[in-house]
């Protein structure tokens, strides 16, 4: 699998307490994927982290083999990744909803004229802006 087959789902923060919990900053719209026995990849390694416990009330997570504060400190600032395939399985979309990774690289047309392709999606609070790259300029 290449890097294109994975999507960022969370960033790990500082340790919380003495038992190895770390703060989890969810980078996705699907907090339901963070549950006991769920596994995630760490960028640039083949290491996988398996959730032992996830506390939804304060967004802290305990991983197997990191059950003390000193070991858990190694996880600070790491980015967790999930395969696109697994994301499709575990994250359920409602009608007319799409994953970001399905929208990126899509071509955009207006009245049969090609404007370009979507290269980024920017969250602006209540809405989203698509950054479109055309052959001529940014739209």
Coordinates of N, CA and C in Angstrom, one line a residue:
X1 N 0.8 -1.2 0.0 CA 0.0 0.0 0.0 C 0.9 1.2 0.0
X2 N 0.4 2.2 -0.7 CA 1.2 3.5 -0.8 C 0.6 4.5 0.2
X3 N 1.2 5.6 0.3 CA 0.8 6.7 1.2 C -0.6 7.2 0.8
X4 N -0.9 7.1 -0.5 CA -2.2 7.6 -1.0 C -3.4 6.7 -0.6
X5 N -3.1 5.5 0.0 CA -4.1 4.6 0.4 C -4.5 4.8 1.9
X6 N -3.9 5.9 2.5 CA -4.2 6.2 3.9 C -4.7 7.6 4.1
X7 N -5.4 7.8 5.2 CA -6.0 9.1 5.5 C -5.7 9.4 7.0
X8 N -5.3 10.7 7.2 CA -5.1 11.1 8.6 C -6.4 11.1 9.4
X9 N -6.4 10.6 10.6 CA -7.6 10.5 11.4 C -7.5 11.2 12.7
X10 N -6.3 11.3 13.2 CA -6.1 11.9 14.6 C -4.7 12.3 14.8
X11 N -4.5 13.3 15.7 CA -3.2 13.7 16.2 C -3.2 13.4 17.7
X12 N -2.1 12.8 18.2 CA -2.0 12.5 19.6 C -1.4 13.7 20.3
X13 N -1.9 14.1 21.5 CA -1.4 15.2 22.3 C -0.6 14.7 23.5
X14 N -0.6 15.5 24.5 CA 0.2 15.2 25.7 C -0.5 14.1 26.5
X15 N 0.3 13.5 27.4 CA -0.2 12.5 28.3 C -1.2 13.1 29.3
X16 N -2.1 12.3 29.8 CA -3.1 12.7 30.8 C -3.1 11.7 31.9
X17 N -2.7 12.1 33.1 CA -2.7 11.2 34.2 C -1.4 10.3 34.2
X18 N -1.4 9.3 35.0 CA -0.2 8.4 35.2 C -0.4 7.0 34.5
X19 N -1.5 6.7 34.0 CA -1.8 5.4 33.5 C -1.5 5.2 32.0
X20 N -1.0 6.2 31.3 CA -0.6 6.1 29.9 C -1.6 6.7 28.9
X21 N -2.7 7.3 29.4 CA -3.6 8.0 28.5 C -3.0 9.2 27.8
X22 N -3.4 9.4 26.5 CA -2.9 10.6 25.8 C -4.2 11.2 25.2
X23 N -4.1 12.5 25.1 CA -5.1 13.3 24.5 C -5.2 13.0 23.0
X24 N -6.4 12.8 22.5 CA -6.7 12.4 21.1 C -7.4 13.6 20.4
X25 N -6.8 14.2 19.4 CA -7.4 15.3 18.7 C -7.9 14.7 17.3
X26 N -9.2 14.5 17.3 CA -9.8 13.9 16.1 C -9.7 14.8 14.9
X27 N -9.2 14.3 13.8 CA -9.1 15.1 12.6 C -10.1 14.7 11.6
X28 N -11.0 13.9 12.0 CA -12.1 13.4 11.1 C -13.5 13.8 11.6
X29 N -14.5 13.4 10.9 CA -15.8 13.7 11.3 C -16.4 12.4 12.0
X30 N -15.6 11.4 12.3 CA -16.1 10.1 12.7 C -15.5 9.7 14.0
X31 N -16.0 10.2 15.1 CA -15.4 9.7 16.4 C -15.7 8.3 16.7
X32 N -16.7 7.7 16.0 CA -17.1 6.3 16.3 C -16.0 5.3 15.9
X33 N -15.0 5.7 15.1 CA -13.9 4.8 14.7 C -12.9 4.6 15.9
X34 N -13.0 5.4 16.9 CA -12.1 5.3 18.0 C -12.8 4.5 19.1
X35 N -12.5 3.2 19.1 CA -13.1 2.3 20.0 C -12.2 1.2 20.4
X36 N -12.5 0.4 21.4 CA -11.6 -0.7 21.8 C -11.3 -1.6 20.7
X37 N -10.0 -2.0 20.6 CA -9.5 -2.9 19.6 C -9.3 -2.3 18.2
X38 N -9.7 -1.0 18.0 CA -9.4 -0.4 16.7 C -7.9 -0.2 16.5
X39 N -7.4 -0.3 15.3 CA -6.0 -0.2 15.1 C -5.7 0.9 14.1
X40 N -4.6 1.6 14.3 CA -4.2 2.7 13.4 C -2.7 2.6 13.1
X41 N -2.3 3.2 12.0 CA -1.0 3.3 11.6 C -0.3 4.6 12.0
X42 N 1.0 4.5 12.2 CA 1.8 5.7 12.5 C 2.6 6.0 11.2
X43 N 2.6 7.3 10.8 CA 3.3 7.7 9.6 C 4.8 7.3 9.6
X44 N 5.2 6.8 8.4 CA 6.6 6.5 8.2 C 7.1 5.3 9.0
X45 N 6.2 4.5 9.6 CA 6.6 3.3 10.3 C 5.6 2.2 9.9
X46 N 6.0 1.0 10.2 CA 5.0 -0.1 10.0 C 4.3 -0.4 11.3
X47 N 4.6 0.4 12.4 CA 4.0 0.1 13.7 C 2.5 0.5 13.6
X48 N 1.7 -0.4 14.3 CA 0.3 -0.1 14.5 C 0.0 0.0 15.9
X49 N -0.9 0.9 16.2 CA -1.4 1.1 17.6 C -2.8 0.6 17.7
X50 N -3.0 -0.2 18.8 CA -4.3 -0.8 19.1 C -4.9 -0.1 20.3
X51 N -6.1 0.3 20.2 CA -6.8 1.0 21.3 C -7.2 0.0 22.4
X52 N -6.8 0.3 23.6 CA -7.2 -0.5 24.7 C -8.5 0.1 25.4
X53 N -8.5 1.4 25.4 CA -9.6 2.1 26.0 C -9.7 3.5 25.4
X54 N -10.9 4.0 25.1 CA -11.1 5.3 24.6 C -12.2 6.0 25.5
X55 N -11.8 7.1 26.1 CA -12.7 7.9 26.9 C -13.4 9.0 26.1
X56 N -14.6 8.8 25.8 CA -15.3 9.8 24.9 C -15.5 11.2 25.6
X57 N -15.6 11.1 27.0 CA -16.0 12.4 27.7 C -14.8 13.4 27.7
X58 N -13.6 12.9 27.6 CA -12.5 13.9 27.6 C -11.5 13.6 26.4
X59 N -11.9 12.8 25.5 CA -11.1 12.5 24.3 C -9.7 12.0 24.6
X60 N -9.6 11.1 25.5 CA -8.3 10.5 25.8 C -8.3 9.0 25.4
X61 N -7.2 8.5 25.1 CA -7.1 7.2 24.6 C -5.9 6.4 25.2
X62 N -6.1 5.2 25.5 CA -5.0 4.3 26.0 C -4.7 3.2 25.0
X63 N -3.5 3.1 24.6 CA -3.1 2.1 23.6 C -2.4 0.9 24.3
X64 N -2.6 -0.3 23.7 CA -1.9 -1.5 24.2 C -0.4 -1.3 24.1
X65 N 0.3 -1.7 25.1 CA 1.8 -1.6 25.2 C 2.3 -0.2 25.5
X66 N 1.3 0.7 25.8 CA 1.7 2.0 26.3 C 0.9 2.4 27.5
X67 N 0.9 1.5 28.5 CA 0.0 1.6 29.6 C 0.7 2.3 30.8
X68 N 1.8 3.1 30.6 CA 2.3 3.9 31.7 C 2.8 5.2 31.1
X69 N 2.9 6.2 31.9 CA 3.1 7.6 31.4 C 4.4 7.7 30.6
X70 N 5.5 7.1 31.1 CA 6.8 7.2 30.4 C 6.7 6.7 28.9
X71 N 6.1 5.5 28.8 CA 5.9 4.9 27.5 C 5.0 5.7 26.6
X72 N 3.9 6.2 27.2 CA 2.9 7.0 26.5 C 3.5 8.3 26.0
X73 N 4.5 8.9 26.6 CA 5.1 10.1 26.2 C 5.7 10.0 24.8
X74 N 6.1 8.8 24.4 CA 6.6 8.5 23.1 C 5.6 8.8 22.0
X75 N 4.3 8.8 22.3 CA 3.3 9.0 21.3 C 2.9 10.4 21.1
X76 N 3.4 11.3 21.9 CA 3.0 12.8 21.8 C 3.3 13.3 20.4
X77 N 2.4 14.0 19.8 CA 2.5 14.6 18.5 C 2.5 13.7 17.3
X78 N 2.2 12.4 17.5 CA 2.2 11.5 16.4 C 0.8 11.6 15.7
X79 N 0.8 11.4 14.4 CA -0.4 11.4 13.6 C -0.8 10.0 13.4
X80 N -2.1 9.7 13.6 CA -2.6 8.4 13.3 C -3.3 8.3 11.9
X81 N -3.1 7.2 11.3 CA -3.6 7.0 9.9 C -4.5 5.8 9.9
X82 N -5.4 5.8 9.0 CA -6.3 4.7 8.8 C -6.3 4.4 7.3
X83 N -6.4 3.2 6.9 CA -6.5 2.9 5.4 C -7.8 3.4 4.9
X84 N -7.8 3.8 3.7 CA -9.1 4.3 3.1 C -10.1 3.2 3.0
X85 N -9.6 2.0 2.8 CA -10.6 0.8 2.7 C -11.2 0.6 4.1
X86 N -10.4 0.7 5.2 CA -11.0 0.5 6.5 C -11.9 1.7 6.9
X87 N -11.6 2.9 6.5 CA -12.4 4.1 6.7 C -13.8 3.9 6.1
X88 N -13.8 3.4 4.9 CA -15.1 3.1 4.2 C -15.9 2.1 5.0
X89 N -15.3 1.1 5.6 CA -16.0 0.1 6.4 C -16.5 0.6 7.7
X90 N -15.7 1.4 8.4 CA -16.1 1.8 9.8 C -16.8 3.1 9.9
X91 N -16.7 4.0 8.9 CA -17.3 5.3 8.9 C -18.5 5.3 8.0
X92 N -19.7 5.4 8.6 CA -20.9 5.4 7.8 C -21.4 6.8 7.4
X93 N -21.6 6.9 6.1 CA -22.1 8.2 5.5 C -23.6 8.2 5.4
X94 N -24.1 9.5 5.5 CA -25.6 9.6 5.3 C -25.8 9.9 3.8
X95 N -27.0 10.0 3.4 CA -27.3 10.3 2.0 C -26.7 11.6 1.6
X96 N -26.1 11.7 0.4 CA -25.5 12.9 -0.2 C -24.3 13.4 0.6
X97 N -23.6 12.5 1.4 CA -22.4 12.8 2.0 C -21.3 12.0 1.3
X98 N -20.1 12.6 1.4 CA -18.9 12.0 0.7 C -17.7 12.2 1.6
X99 N -16.7 11.3 1.4 CA -15.5 11.4 2.0 C -14.6 12.4 1.3
X100 N -13.8 13.1 2.0 CA -12.9 14.1 1.4 C -12.1 13.4 0.3
X101 N -11.5 12.2 0.6 CA -10.6 11.6 -0.3 C -11.3 11.2 -1.6
X102 N -12.7 11.1 -1.6 CA -13.4 10.8 -2.8 C -13.6 12.1 -3.6
X103 N -13.6 13.3 -3.0 CA -13.8 14.5 -3.7 C -12.5 15.1 -4.3
X104 N -11.4 14.9 -3.6 CA -10.1 15.4 -4.1 C -9.8 14.7 -5.4
X105 N -9.2 15.5 -6.3 CA -8.9 15.1 -7.7 C -10.1 15.0 -8.6
X106 N -11.3 15.3 -8.1 CA -12.5 15.3 -9.0 C -12.4 16.5 -9.9
X107 N -12.9 16.3 -11.1 CA -13.0 17.4 -12.1 C -14.2 18.2 -11.8
X108 N -14.1 19.5 -12.0 CA -15.3 20.4 -11.7 C -15.7 21.1 -13.0
X109 N -17.0 21.0 -13.3 CA -17.6 21.6 -14.5 C -18.6 22.6 -14.2
X110 N -18.8 23.6 -15.0 CA -19.9 24.6 -14.9 C -20.4 24.8 -16.4
X111 N -21.7 24.4 -16.6 CA -22.3 24.6 -17.9 C -21.4 23.9 -19.0
X112 N -21.0 22.7 -18.8 CA -20.2 21.9 -19.7 C -18.8 22.4 -19.9
X113 N -18.4 23.5 -19.2 CA -17.0 23.9 -19.3 C -16.2 23.4 -18.1
X114 N -15.1 22.8 -18.4 CA -14.2 22.3 -17.3 C -13.5 23.4 -16.6
X115 N -13.7 23.5 -15.3 CA -13.0 24.6 -14.5 C -11.7 24.1 -14.0
X116 N -11.6 22.8 -13.7 CA -10.3 22.3 -13.1 C -10.6 21.1 -12.3
X117 N -9.7 20.8 -11.3 CA -9.9 19.7 -10.4 C -9.7 20.2 -9.0
X118 N -10.4 19.5 -8.1 CA -10.3 19.8 -6.7 C -9.0 19.4 -6.1
X119 N -8.2 20.3 -5.5 CA -6.9 20.0 -4.9 C -6.9 20.1 -3.4
X120 N -7.9 20.8 -2.8 CA -8.0 20.9 -1.4 C -9.4 21.2 -1.0
X121 N -9.7 20.9 0.3 CA -11.0 21.3 0.9 C -10.7 22.1 2.1
X122 N -11.2 23.3 2.2 CA -11.0 24.2 3.3 C -12.2 24.3 4.2
X123 N -12.1 24.0 5.5 CA -13.3 24.2 6.4 C -13.3 25.6 6.8
X124 N -14.5 26.3 6.7 CA -14.6 27.7 7.1 C -15.7 27.8 8.1
X125 N -15.9 26.9 9.0 CA -16.9 26.9 10.0 C -18.2 26.3 9.5
X126 N -19.1 27.1 9.0 CA -20.4 26.5 8.6 C -20.4 25.9 7.2
X127 N -19.3 26.1 6.5 CA -19.3 25.6 5.1 C -17.9 25.1 4.7
X128 N -17.8 24.6 3.5 CA -16.5 24.1 3.0 C -16.2 24.8 1.7
X129 N -15.0 25.1 1.5 CA -14.5 25.7 0.2 C -13.7 24.7 -0.5
X130 N -13.9 24.5 -1.8 CA -13.1 23.7 -2.6 C -12.1 24.5 -3.3
X131 N -10.8 24.1 -3.2 CA -9.7 24.8 -3.9 C -9.6 24.1 -5.2
X132 N -9.8 24.8 -6.3 CA -9.8 24.2 -7.6 C -8.6 24.7 -8.4
X133 N -7.8 23.8 -9.0 CA -6.7 24.2 -9.8 C -7.1 24.0 -11.3
X134 N -7.0 25.1 -12.0 CA -7.3 25.0 -13.5 C -6.0 24.9 -14.2
X135 N -6.1 24.8 -15.5 CA -4.9 24.8 -16.3 C -4.3 26.2 -16.4
X136 N -5.2 27.2 -16.1 CA -4.7 28.6 -16.3 C -4.4 29.3 -14.9
X137 N -5.3 29.1 -13.9 CA -5.1 29.8 -12.7 C -5.9 29.0 -11.6
X138 N -5.8 29.5 -10.3 CA -6.5 29.0 -9.2 C -7.9 29.6 -9.2
X139 N -8.9 28.8 -8.9 CA -10.3 29.3 -8.9 C -10.8 29.2 -7.5

